[in-house]
């Protein structure tokens, strides 16, 4: 292990020597080849040492740690010290970027301390775990971080999400990948595992951006054991705003409330709305169903409601014509009209 210090000689007291030696031996096992020493003449405790692995892209001059050639040794220390400052700056920038990323993806700041500790240890890759409650369920997340071989910067590559609903046989698991800062948020992962659809801006393999609705296919898995994600792009023809206009939704009359409603539904939430029926204003819950170019409607107790019972009269007629001329399975039938009954469907609660 090579030493970085602004002192040519470091004195270690006899009583501290064994403890410090054991500390350094353990650091060597972690492939750390440099140790930085505080600018004190006498080393008293191992906490004053900072061990690290020199990044591969930083190539200091290969001087030995010997005071035999004082000038060359001092020059080596100067170069390594400058590199250490660069490393510290890079780690700080990297940490702040990752912390911002975690907040953006809905993981908050609870992992900040553990993230900082893992980066300081310079592990090649590491995982952090987090549990987030959702009503009567909970979500377990395992976040994966990996260090780049070329830049030694850490990247948040993917996370594993597990929906725990109290019955281990019914738990649902899925891995979500982060591509150039684009990906599914923690809350959206929950909504997807609940069986709903989420609208996302994505990046294809060629690096081109596009938008699509996502829905997990729980019946099929890919070669990595992950559930397949069905995608319904803009070319598929689902217009959420146009679909909502077929219903007497009060919130659609306000531009601000309409935008909030559309945003919430695109995140996969079940959203409460007010509909006017027979002169009365009634509360319902709705969710987007892009696969069938429609929405699902629920009463306050989360029982399925036949859409034609709450749609405007003109829209019922238009949809009847569309069903005759459209493709075979474009429109999702209501539960009362032949939709396979869900197995002891657990009542949903409002997600906002």
Coordinates of N, CA and C in Angstrom, one line a residue, residues 136-138 163-168 170-172:
X136 N -52.9 -1.1 2.7 CA -52.8 -2.3 3.4 C -51.6 -3.2 2.9
X137 N -50.9 -2.7 1.9 CA -49.8 -3.5 1.3 C -48.5 -2.7 1.6
X138 N -47.4 -3.3 1.2 CA -46.1 -2.7 1.2 C -45.3 -3.1 0.0
X163 N -44.3 -6.4 -4.5 CA -45.5 -6.0 -3.9 C -45.9 -7.1 -2.9
X164 N -45.9 -6.7 -1.6 CA -46.3 -7.7 -0.5 C -47.7 -7.4 -0.1
X165 N -48.6 -8.3 -0.2 CA -50.0 -8.1 0.1 C -50.4 -9.0 1.3
X166 N -49.5 -9.6 2.0 CA -49.9 -10.4 3.2 C -50.0 -11.9 2.9
X167 N -50.0 -12.2 1.6 CA -50.0 -13.6 1.2 C -48.8 -13.9 0.3
X168 N -47.8 -14.6 0.8 CA -46.6 -14.8 0.0 C -46.9 -15.5 -1.3
X170 N -49.2 -14.7 -3.3 CA -49.7 -13.7 -4.2 C -48.8 -12.5 -4.4
X171 N -47.6 -12.6 -3.8 CA -46.7 -11.5 -4.0 C -46.3 -11.3 -5.5
X172 N -46.0 -10.1 -5.9 CA -45.7 -9.9 -7.3 C -44.3 -9.2 -7.3

